[in-house]
PDB file of C-alpha atoms in Angstrom:
ATOM      1  CA  MET A  94     -30.509   3.256 -15.849  1.00 64.00           C
ATOM      2  CA  VAL A  95     -31.203   0.526 -13.246  1.00 70.00           C
ATOM      3  CA  LEU A  96     -30.219  -1.998 -15.870  1.00 83.00           C
ATOM      4  CA  MET A  97     -26.844  -0.248 -16.459  1.00 84.00           C
ATOM      5  CA  SER A  98     -25.928  -0.212 -12.806  1.00 84.00           C
ATOM      6  CA  GLU A  99     -26.841  -3.946 -12.611  1.00 87.00           C
ATOM      7  CA  ILE A 100     -24.550  -4.699 -15.567  1.00 90.00           C
ATOM      8  CA  PHE A 101     -21.670  -2.779 -14.012  1.00 90.00           C
ATOM      9  CA  GLY A 102     -22.376  -4.375 -10.639  1.00 90.00           C
ATOM     10  CA  ILE A 103     -22.324  -7.865 -12.075  1.00 92.00           C
ATOM     11  CA  ALA A 104     -19.147  -7.091 -14.042  1.00 92.00           C
ATOM     12  CA  ALA A 105     -17.398  -5.823 -10.917  1.00 91.00           C
ATOM     13  CA  VAL A 106     -18.500  -8.752  -8.812  1.00 92.00           C
ATOM     14  CA  ALA A 107     -17.403 -11.187 -11.548  1.00 93.00           C
ATOM     15  CA  PHE A 108     -14.011  -9.380 -11.724  1.00 91.00           C
ATOM     16  CA  GLY A 109     -13.638  -9.602  -7.969  1.00 91.00           C
ATOM     17  CA  LEU A 110     -14.590 -13.304  -7.893  1.00 92.00           C
ATOM     18  CA  PHE A 111     -12.073 -14.069 -10.628  1.00 91.00           C
ATOM     19  CA  PHE A 112      -9.203 -12.552  -8.702  1.00 89.00           C
ATOM     20  CA  SER A 113     -10.362 -14.112  -5.383  1.00 89.00           C
ATOM     21  CA  VAL A 114     -10.388 -17.510  -7.048  1.00 90.00           C
ATOM     22  CA  VAL A 115      -6.958 -16.951  -8.550  1.00 88.00           C
ATOM     23  CA  GLY A 116      -5.687 -15.895  -5.053  1.00 87.00           C
ATOM     24  CA  ILE A 117      -6.952 -19.170  -3.472  1.00 89.00           C
ATOM     25  CA  LEU A 118      -5.549 -21.178  -6.409  1.00 88.00           C
ATOM     26  CA  GLY A 119      -2.138 -19.508  -5.787  1.00 86.00           C
ATOM     27  CA  LEU A 120      -2.422 -20.330  -2.076  1.00 87.00           C
ATOM     28  CA  VAL A 121      -2.749 -23.994  -3.006  1.00 87.00           C
ATOM     29  CA  ARG A 122      -0.095 -24.141  -5.816  1.00 86.00           C
ATOM     30  CA  MET A 123       2.708 -21.918  -4.420  1.00 84.00           C
ATOM     31  CA  PRO A 124       5.654 -23.709  -2.615  1.00 84.00           C
ATOM     32  CA  ASP A 125       6.185 -21.647   0.595  1.00 84.00           C
ATOM     33  CA  VAL A 126       4.873 -18.908   2.890  1.00 85.00           C
ATOM     34  CA  TYR A 127       6.377 -15.959   1.006  1.00 84.00           C
ATOM     35  CA  THR A 128       5.167 -16.929  -2.472  1.00 85.00           C
ATOM     36  CA  ARG A 129       1.814 -17.788  -1.006  1.00 86.00           C
ATOM     37  CA  LEU A 130       1.605 -14.295   0.464  1.00 85.00           C
ATOM     38  CA  HIS A 131       2.227 -12.894  -2.964  1.00 84.00           C
ATOM     39  CA  ALA A 132      -0.722 -14.876  -4.404  1.00 83.00           C
ATOM     40  CA  SER A 133      -3.208 -14.421  -1.557  1.00 81.00           C
ATOM     41  CA  GLY A 134      -2.232 -10.937  -0.354  1.00 79.00           C
ATOM     42  CA  LYS A 135      -2.079  -9.064  -3.655  1.00 74.00           C
ATOM     43  CA  VAL A 136      -4.455 -10.813  -5.835  1.00 74.00           C
ATOM     44  CA  SER A 137      -7.102 -10.752  -3.073  1.00 76.00           C
ATOM     45  CA  THR A 138      -6.699  -6.954  -2.796  1.00 81.00           C
ATOM     46  CA  LEU A 139      -8.037  -6.593  -6.274  1.00 84.00           C
ATOM     47  CA  GLY A 140     -10.602  -9.390  -5.601  1.00 87.00           C
ATOM     48  CA  LEU A 141     -11.902  -7.617  -2.462  1.00 88.00           C
ATOM     49  CA  PHE A 142     -11.906  -4.270  -4.347  1.00 86.00           C
ATOM     50  CA  GLY A 143     -14.034  -5.746  -7.163  1.00 89.00           C
ATOM     51  CA  LEU A 144     -16.510  -7.292  -4.751  1.00 90.00           C
ATOM     52  CA  LEU A 145     -16.848  -4.007  -2.826  1.00 90.00           C
ATOM     53  CA  VAL A 146     -17.382  -1.902  -5.944  1.00 89.00           C
ATOM     54  CA  GLY A 147     -19.848  -4.439  -7.294  1.00 90.00           C
ATOM     55  CA  THR A 148     -21.828  -4.228  -4.037  1.00 90.00           C
ATOM     56  CA  ALA A 149     -21.720  -0.421  -4.286  1.00 88.00           C
ATOM     57  CA  PHE A 150     -23.502  -0.624  -7.653  1.00 88.00           C
ATOM     58  CA  PHE A 151     -26.176  -2.912  -6.176  1.00 88.00           C
ATOM     59  CA  LEU A 152     -26.672  -0.991  -2.960  1.00 86.00           C
ATOM     60  CA  PRO A 153     -26.185   2.724  -3.868  1.00 83.00           C
ATOM     61  CA  ASP A 154     -27.156   3.815  -0.274  1.00 80.00           C
ATOM     62  CA  THR A 155     -24.126   2.237   1.181  1.00 80.00           C
ATOM     63  CA  ALA A 156     -21.770   3.233  -1.683  1.00 82.00           C
ATOM     64  CA  LEU A 157     -19.758   5.680   0.405  1.00 80.00           C
ATOM     65  CA  LYS A 158     -19.152   3.272   3.262  1.00 82.00           C
ATOM     66  CA  LEU A 159     -18.094   0.590   0.781  1.00 85.00           C
ATOM     67  CA  ILE A 160     -15.649   2.948  -0.966  1.00 82.00           C
ATOM     68  CA  ALA A 161     -14.254   3.937   2.439  1.00 82.00           C
ATOM     69  CA  LEU A 162     -13.946   0.144   3.219  1.00 84.00           C
ATOM     70  CA  ALA A 163     -12.047  -0.383  -0.152  1.00 83.00           C
ATOM     71  CA  ILE A 164      -9.623   2.389   0.611  1.00 82.00           C
ATOM     72  CA  PHE A 165      -8.897   1.168   4.154  1.00 82.00           C
ATOM     73  CA  ALA A 166      -8.456  -2.396   2.807  1.00 84.00           C
ATOM     74  CA  ILE A 167      -5.833  -1.156   0.311  1.00 82.00           C
ATOM     75  CA  LEU A 168      -4.108   0.842   3.022  1.00 82.00           C
ATOM     76  CA  THR A 169      -4.000  -1.972   5.548  1.00 84.00           C
ATOM     77  CA  LEU A 170      -3.724  -5.324   3.591  1.00 85.00           C
ATOM     78  CA  PRO A 171       0.024  -4.837   2.746  1.00 85.00           C
ATOM     79  CA  VAL A 172       0.604  -4.234   6.469  1.00 86.00           C
ATOM     80  CA  SER A 173      -0.686  -7.677   7.406  1.00 86.00           C
ATOM     81  CA  THR A 174       1.194  -9.240   4.464  1.00 86.00           C
ATOM     82  CA  HIS A 175       4.423  -7.629   5.764  1.00 86.00           C
ATOM     83  CA  ALA A 176       3.705  -8.783   9.343  1.00 88.00           C
ATOM     84  CA  ILE A 177       3.144 -12.393   8.304  1.00 88.00           C
ATOM     85  CA  ALA A 178       6.350 -12.372   6.183  1.00 86.00           C
ATOM     86  CA  LYS A 179       8.423 -10.807   8.991  1.00 86.00           C
ATOM     87  CA  ALA A 180       7.125 -13.290  11.546  1.00 89.00           C
ATOM     88  CA  ALA A 181       7.784 -16.204   9.146  1.00 87.00           C
ATOM     89  CA  TYR A 182      11.368 -15.047   8.645  1.00 84.00           C
ATOM     90  CA  GLY A 183      11.932 -14.456  12.314  1.00 84.00           C
ATOM     91  CA  HIS A 184      10.737 -17.970  12.883  1.00 85.00           C
ATOM     92  CA  GLY A 185      13.513 -19.253  10.675  1.00 79.00           C
ATOM     93  CA  ILE A 186      11.547 -20.190   7.574  1.00 78.00           C
ATOM     94  CA  THR A 187      13.895 -19.736   4.640  1.00 77.00           C
ATOM     95  CA  PRO A 188      12.286 -18.968   1.237  1.00 77.00           C
ATOM     96  CA  ALA A 189      11.891 -21.964  -0.986  1.00 73.00           C
ATOM     97  CA  ARG A 190      13.791 -22.128  -4.306  1.00 70.00           C
ATOM     98  CA  ALA A 191      15.426 -18.802  -3.496  1.00 69.00           C
ATOM     99  CA  SER A 192      18.271 -17.972  -5.904  1.00 69.00           C
ATOM    100  CA  ARG A 193      19.432 -15.114  -3.687  1.00 72.00           C
ATOM    101  CA  ASP A 194      18.858 -14.120  -0.044  1.00 73.00           C
ATOM    102  CA  ASP A 195      20.324 -10.757   0.873  1.00 72.00           C
ATOM    103  CA  LEU A 196      18.629 -10.866   4.270  1.00 72.00           C
ATOM    104  CA  ALA A 197      20.509 -13.986   5.369  1.00 70.00           C
ATOM    105  CA  GLU A 198      23.874 -12.264   4.497  1.00 62.00           C
ATOM    106  CA  GLY A 199      22.843  -9.144   6.319  1.00 54.00           C
ATOM    107  CA  ARG A 200      22.030 -11.127   9.403  1.00 53.00           C
ATOM    108  CA  ASP A 201      25.386 -12.882   9.422  1.00 47.00           C
ATOM    109  CA  MET A 202      27.124  -9.463   9.495  1.00 43.00           C
ATOM    110  CA  SER A 203      24.921  -7.984  12.280  1.00 41.00           C
ATOM    111  CA  PRO A 204      23.856 -10.681  14.762  1.00 40.00           C
ATOM    112  CA  SER A 205      21.852  -8.079  16.764  1.00 40.00           C
ATOM    113  CA  ALA A 206      19.170  -7.948  14.095  1.00 38.00           C
TER     114      ALA A 206
ATOM    115  CA  MET B 269      -2.717  23.391  17.378  1.00 65.00           C
ATOM    116  CA  LEU B 270      -4.430  25.641  14.922  1.00 71.00           C
ATOM    117  CA  THR B 271      -3.356  23.280  12.146  1.00 73.00           C
ATOM    118  CA  SER B 272      -4.958  20.411  14.051  1.00 75.00           C
ATOM    119  CA  PHE B 273      -8.244  22.321  14.349  1.00 78.00           C
ATOM    120  CA  LEU B 274      -8.167  23.048  10.596  1.00 78.00           C
ATOM    121  CA  MET B 275      -7.042  19.547   9.651  1.00 76.00           C
ATOM    122  CA  ALA B 276     -10.067  18.134  11.530  1.00 81.00           C
ATOM    123  CA  ILE B 277     -12.491  19.871   9.171  1.00 83.00           C
ATOM    124  CA  PRO B 278     -11.996  17.564   6.161  1.00 81.00           C
ATOM    125  CA  LEU B 279     -11.942  14.624   8.630  1.00 81.00           C
ATOM    126  CA  ALA B 280     -15.329  15.738   9.976  1.00 85.00           C
ATOM    127  CA  VAL B 281     -16.774  16.042   6.470  1.00 83.00           C
ATOM    128  CA  THR B 282     -15.507  12.584   5.599  1.00 81.00           C
ATOM    129  CA  TRP B 283     -16.911  11.195   8.824  1.00 82.00           C
ATOM    130  CA  MET B 284     -20.384  12.762   8.093  1.00 82.00           C
ATOM    131  CA  LEU B 285     -20.376  11.326   4.564  1.00 76.00           C
ATOM    132  CA  VAL B 286     -19.335   7.874   5.678  1.00 77.00           C
ATOM    133  CA  ILE B 287     -21.813   7.821   8.542  1.00 77.00           C
ATOM    134  CA  GLY B 288     -24.457   8.769   5.993  1.00 71.00           C
ATOM    135  CA  ASP B 289     -26.127  11.259   8.265  1.00 73.00           C
ATOM    136  CA  VAL B 290     -25.701  14.824   6.964  1.00 76.00           C
ATOM    137  CA  SER B 291     -26.459  16.961  10.040  1.00 81.00           C
ATOM    138  CA  LEU B 292     -24.754  19.407  12.276  1.00 84.00           C
ATOM    139  CA  ASP B 293     -24.677  16.857  15.122  1.00 85.00           C
ATOM    140  CA  SER B 294     -22.653  14.319  13.130  1.00 84.00           C
ATOM    141  CA  LEU B 295     -20.364  17.100  11.756  1.00 85.00           C
ATOM    142  CA  LEU B 296     -19.617  18.247  15.332  1.00 88.00           C
ATOM    143  CA  VAL B 297     -18.984  14.660  16.565  1.00 87.00           C
ATOM    144  CA  GLY B 298     -16.735  14.149  13.541  1.00 85.00           C
ATOM    145  CA  TRP B 299     -14.857  17.386  14.241  1.00 88.00           C
ATOM    146  CA  VAL B 300     -14.240  16.581  17.981  1.00 89.00           C
ATOM    147  CA  ILE B 301     -12.946  13.114  17.116  1.00 87.00           C
ATOM    148  CA  GLY B 302     -10.954  14.595  14.272  1.00 85.00           C
ATOM    149  CA  VAL B 303      -9.221  17.093  16.537  1.00 86.00           C
ATOM    150  CA  ALA B 304      -8.380  14.425  19.033  1.00 87.00           C
ATOM    151  CA  LEU B 305      -6.881  12.264  16.271  1.00 83.00           C
ATOM    152  CA  ALA B 306      -4.952  15.157  14.704  1.00 80.00           C
ATOM    153  CA  VAL B 307      -3.406  16.091  18.039  1.00 81.00           C
ATOM    154  CA  LEU B 308      -2.586  12.462  18.988  1.00 82.00           C
ATOM    155  CA  LEU B 309      -1.123  11.581  15.579  1.00 76.00           C
ATOM    156  CA  ARG B 310       0.594  14.825  14.851  1.00 70.00           C
ATOM    157  CA  SER B 311       3.749  14.032  12.929  1.00 64.00           C
ATOM    158  CA  GLU B 312       6.816  16.230  12.518  1.00 62.00           C
ATOM    159  CA  SER B 313       7.422  14.505   9.106  1.00 56.00           C
ATOM    160  CA  ALA B 314       4.333  15.864   7.347  1.00 61.00           C
ATOM    161  CA  VAL B 315       4.498  19.628   7.136  1.00 63.00           C
ATOM    162  CA  ILE B 316       1.588  21.566   5.714  1.00 65.00           C
ATOM    163  CA  HIS B 317       2.719  24.801   4.033  1.00 67.00           C
ATOM    164  CA  TRP B 318      -0.166  26.827   2.761  1.00 70.00           C
ATOM    165  CA  ARG B 319       1.635  27.833  -0.405  1.00 73.00           C
ATOM    166  CA  LYS B 320       2.767  24.239  -1.157  1.00 74.00           C
ATOM    167  CA  PHE B 321      -0.625  22.702  -0.289  1.00 76.00           C
ATOM    168  CA  PRO B 322      -2.087  22.417  -3.809  1.00 81.00           C
ATOM    169  CA  GLY B 323       1.226  20.803  -4.965  1.00 81.00           C
ATOM    170  CA  GLN B 324       0.961  18.354  -2.083  1.00 80.00           C
ATOM    171  CA  VAL B 325      -2.637  17.386  -2.976  1.00 83.00           C
ATOM    172  CA  LEU B 326      -1.637  16.994  -6.628  1.00 88.00           C
ATOM    173  CA  ALA B 327       1.370  14.838  -5.651  1.00 86.00           C
ATOM    174  CA  LEU B 328      -0.984  12.712  -3.502  1.00 85.00           C
ATOM    175  CA  ALA B 329      -3.416  12.291  -6.407  1.00 88.00           C
ATOM    176  CA  ILE B 330      -0.688  11.272  -8.812  1.00 90.00           C
ATOM    177  CA  TYR B 331       0.799   8.908  -6.270  1.00 88.00           C
ATOM    178  CA  THR B 332      -2.642   7.316  -5.650  1.00 86.00           C
ATOM    179  CA  LEU B 333      -3.205   6.780  -9.399  1.00 90.00           C
ATOM    180  CA  THR B 334       0.280   5.256  -9.742  1.00 87.00           C
ATOM    181  CA  LEU B 335      -0.552   3.045  -6.848  1.00 85.00           C
ATOM    182  CA  PHE B 336      -3.711   1.842  -8.502  1.00 85.00           C
ATOM    183  CA  ARG B 337      -1.814   1.138 -11.764  1.00 86.00           C
ATOM    184  CA  ASP B 338       0.718  -0.816  -9.734  1.00 82.00           C
ATOM    185  CA  ILE B 339      -1.985  -2.804  -7.956  1.00 82.00           C
ATOM    186  CA  TRP B 340      -3.461  -3.681 -11.384  1.00 85.00           C
ATOM    187  CA  LEU B 341      -0.135  -4.689 -12.862  1.00 82.00           C
ATOM    188  CA  SER B 342       0.800  -6.603  -9.790  1.00 78.00           C
ATOM    189  CA  SER B 343      -2.318  -8.587  -9.671  1.00 82.00           C
ATOM    190  CA  VAL B 344      -2.378  -9.408 -13.355  1.00 85.00           C
ATOM    191  CA  ASP B 345       1.326 -10.495 -13.177  1.00 83.00           C
ATOM    192  CA  VAL B 346       0.809 -12.705 -10.214  1.00 83.00           C
ATOM    193  CA  ALA B 347      -2.447 -14.131 -11.600  1.00 85.00           C
ATOM    194  CA  LYS B 348      -0.653 -15.022 -14.851  1.00 86.00           C
ATOM    195  CA  ARG B 349       2.052 -16.883 -12.939  1.00 85.00           C
ATOM    196  CA  VAL B 350      -0.526 -18.707 -10.785  1.00 85.00           C
ATOM    197  CA  LEU B 351      -2.581 -19.747 -13.745  1.00 87.00           C
ATOM    198  CA  ASN B 352       0.461 -20.890 -15.820  1.00 85.00           C
ATOM    199  CA  PRO B 353       0.778 -24.749 -15.432  1.00 85.00           C
ATOM    200  CA  ALA B 354       4.618 -24.407 -15.208  1.00 83.00           C
ATOM    201  CA  LEU B 355       4.311 -21.947 -12.261  1.00 81.00           C
ATOM    202  CA  PRO B 356       7.202 -19.764 -13.550  1.00 82.00           C
ATOM    203  CA  MET B 357       9.083 -17.915 -10.838  1.00 81.00           C
ATOM    204  CA  ASN B 358      12.559 -17.183  -9.569  1.00 82.00           C
ATOM    205  CA  PRO B 359      12.053 -16.145  -5.920  1.00 83.00           C
ATOM    206  CA  GLY B 360      14.627 -14.487  -3.675  1.00 82.00           C
ATOM    207  CA  ILE B 361      15.192 -11.770  -1.106  1.00 83.00           C
ATOM    208  CA  LEU B 362      16.678  -8.543  -2.388  1.00 81.00           C
ATOM    209  CA  ARG B 363      18.093  -5.611  -0.466  1.00 82.00           C
ATOM    210  CA  VAL B 364      16.617  -2.279  -1.682  1.00 82.00           C
ATOM    211  CA  SER B 365      17.756   1.056  -0.315  1.00 81.00           C
ATOM    212  CA  THR B 366      15.011   3.384   0.816  1.00 76.00           C
ATOM    213  CA  GLN B 367      17.356   6.139  -0.520  1.00 74.00           C
ATOM    214  CA  ASP B 368      16.165   8.272   2.408  1.00 71.00           C
ATOM    215  CA  LYS B 369      19.224   9.584   4.363  1.00 70.00           C
ATOM    216  CA  THR B 370      16.963  11.114   6.963  1.00 70.00           C
ATOM    217  CA  LYS B 371      15.646   7.638   7.952  1.00 68.00           C
ATOM    218  CA  SER B 372      12.211   9.103   8.299  1.00 73.00           C
ATOM    219  CA  ASP B 373       9.788   6.403   9.715  1.00 75.00           C
ATOM    220  CA  VAL B 374       6.871   7.862   7.646  1.00 77.00           C
ATOM    221  CA  ILE B 375       8.824   7.538   4.370  1.00 80.00           C
ATOM    222  CA  ALA B 376      10.020   4.096   5.240  1.00 81.00           C
ATOM    223  CA  ALA B 377       6.481   2.952   6.092  1.00 82.00           C
ATOM    224  CA  PHE B 378       4.953   4.387   2.899  1.00 83.00           C
ATOM    225  CA  SER B 379       7.744   3.018   0.693  1.00 83.00           C
ATOM    226  CA  ALA B 380       7.239  -0.396   2.223  1.00 85.00           C
ATOM    227  CA  HIS B 381       3.501  -0.074   1.584  1.00 85.00           C
ATOM    228  CA  GLY B 382       4.139   0.917  -2.001  1.00 84.00           C
ATOM    229  CA  ILE B 383       6.620  -1.943  -2.531  1.00 84.00           C
ATOM    230  CA  THR B 384       4.347  -4.565  -0.967  1.00 84.00           C
ATOM    231  CA  ILE B 385       1.652  -3.537  -3.473  1.00 80.00           C
ATOM    232  CA  THR B 386       3.850  -3.523  -6.633  1.00 74.00           C
ATOM    233  CA  PRO B 387       4.338  -6.544  -8.908  1.00 66.00           C
ATOM    234  CA  GLY B 388       5.484  -9.669  -7.060  1.00 77.00           C
ATOM    235  CA  GLU B 389       7.316  -7.911  -4.351  1.00 82.00           C
ATOM    236  CA  LEU B 390       6.795  -7.780  -0.532  1.00 83.00           C
ATOM    237  CA  VAL B 391       8.862  -6.187   2.225  1.00 85.00           C
ATOM    238  CA  VAL B 392      10.092  -8.732   4.775  1.00 84.00           C
ATOM    239  CA  ASP B 393      12.382  -6.708   6.984  1.00 83.00           C
ATOM    240  CA  PHE B 394      14.266  -3.521   7.546  1.00 81.00           C
ATOM    241  CA  ASP B 395      17.784  -3.048   8.809  1.00 78.00           C
ATOM    242  CA  ASP B 396      19.329  -0.370  11.032  1.00 73.00           C
ATOM    243  CA  SER B 397      20.473   1.752   8.192  1.00 72.00           C
ATOM    244  CA  ASP B 398      18.260   2.595   5.182  1.00 75.00           C
ATOM    245  CA  GLY B 399      17.803  -0.890   3.746  1.00 80.00           C
ATOM    246  CA  MET B 400      14.581  -2.883   3.072  1.00 83.00           C
ATOM    247  CA  TYR B 401      14.601  -6.600   2.397  1.00 85.00           C
ATOM    248  CA  VAL B 402      12.172  -7.348  -0.387  1.00 85.00           C
ATOM    249  CA  HIS B 403      10.950 -10.821  -1.273  1.00 85.00           C
ATOM    250  CA  CYS B 404      10.433 -10.957  -4.973  1.00 84.00           C
ATOM    251  CA  LEU B 405       8.652 -13.506  -7.124  1.00 83.00           C
ATOM    252  CA  ASP B 406      10.994 -12.748 -10.095  1.00 81.00           C
ATOM    253  CA  ILE B 407      14.245 -11.541  -8.633  1.00 81.00           C
ATOM    254  CA  GLY B 408      15.822 -10.804 -11.999  1.00 78.00           C
ATOM    255  CA  ALA B 409      13.164  -8.332 -13.039  1.00 79.00           C
ATOM    256  CA  SER B 410      12.854  -6.829  -9.570  1.00 79.00           C
ATOM    257  CA  ALA B 411      16.590  -6.295  -9.150  1.00 79.00           C
ATOM    258  CA  GLN B 412      16.466  -4.087 -12.283  1.00 80.00           C
ATOM    259  CA  SER B 413      13.246  -2.212 -11.635  1.00 80.00           C
ATOM    260  CA  ALA B 414      13.196  -1.779  -7.916  1.00 79.00           C
ATOM    261  CA  PRO B 415      15.808   1.016  -7.339  1.00 80.00           C
ATOM    262  CA  GLY B 416      14.248   3.188 -10.062  1.00 82.00           C
ATOM    263  CA  ALA B 417      10.751   2.614  -8.734  1.00 82.00           C
ATOM    264  CA  GLN B 418      11.944   3.512  -5.316  1.00 82.00           C
ATOM    265  CA  THR B 419      13.540   6.806  -6.557  1.00 84.00           C
ATOM    266  CA  ARG B 420      10.254   7.776  -8.230  1.00 84.00           C
ATOM    267  CA  ARG B 421       8.236   6.812  -5.147  1.00 84.00           C
ATOM    268  CA  LEU B 422      10.526   8.760  -2.833  1.00 83.00           C
ATOM    269  CA  GLY B 423      10.100  11.875  -5.029  1.00 83.00           C
ATOM    270  CA  TYR B 424       6.220  11.685  -4.716  1.00 84.00           C
ATOM    271  CA  LEU B 425       6.342  11.000  -0.987  1.00 83.00           C
ATOM    272  CA  ARG B 426       8.610  13.944  -0.284  1.00 81.00           C
ATOM    273  CA  ARG B 427       6.310  16.246  -2.279  1.00 80.00           C
ATOM    274  CA  ILE B 428       3.272  14.831  -0.440  1.00 80.00           C
ATOM    275  CA  LEU B 429       4.903  15.337   2.953  1.00 77.00           C
ATOM    276  CA  GLY B 430       5.926  18.901   1.993  1.00 72.00           C
ATOM    277  CA  GLN B 431       9.641  18.222   2.182  1.00 69.00           C
ATOM    278  CA  SER B 432      11.902  19.603  -0.548  1.00 58.00           C
ATOM    279  CA  ALA B 433      14.391  16.948  -1.576  1.00 49.00           C
ATOM    280  CA  PRO B 434      17.679  18.908  -1.746  1.00 45.00           C
ATOM    281  CA  GLU B 435      17.066  20.343   1.771  1.00 44.00           C
ATOM    282  CA  THR B 436      16.701  16.888   3.338  1.00 42.00           C
ATOM    283  CA  GLU B 437      19.615  15.432   1.391  1.00 41.00           C
ATOM    284  CA  SER B 438      22.106  18.142   2.692  1.00 37.00           C
ATOM    285  CA  GLY B 439      20.486  18.123   6.216  1.00 35.00           C
ATOM    286  CA  ALA B 440      21.325  14.333   6.570  1.00 32.00           C
TER     287      ALA B 440
END
């Protein structure tokens, strides 16, 4: 029984580590703020989730707290992603290699925005 | 007010479980904090009808499962792009309608949350009408899938919030 929980724990931690590493790799490889947010923001959500679930298997006493943390992380991480993207756009950073930018056209029509 | 007192009960139980101290004291502390939060954050958008309540919980459960599937697909899709040596992508910013004529802030916020979590899309900005500006990693695929995904999401959100869709459409 203990062995089973350890196997699941290691699998979940490995899963989380894989996605965390991919997230960081994306942060290095992507060309601009927005695409980097895609890589770090989203891939790390699953990375963090895997690490928290893995920890829950190793420390069953804290499992409820860790699950609560995972839920709060999933609820709040997209908010910070959006805040960074909006701040970057407001700062005048245009998306790199963009084939289409509806927001720029919208801004031209309504200068108040 | 009565609704706030009742809503605080599940919050109190959650608090007790998360604190890890199953006792009357922690239940009472959780309940008092829960009532305060329920009163402060009371929203006109979320209506609890006792007859609709099971349906609302069911819709929330389905929506959560869909969200988890989306997080999974999103992460795998972005991970594949990052690990591909050619770094395939076609980024751009797309205008997506929230399709919500009532311009409800709650619905706008939850749709933005859902979109930011779906494959290769993140919400950059809103406009004064019902538009969201979504930065997509692959604008071709997103332009096709985004409006349909939003229609589905809006259906779930309305059911979770206890609104019936035709009513709000005509009320707009």
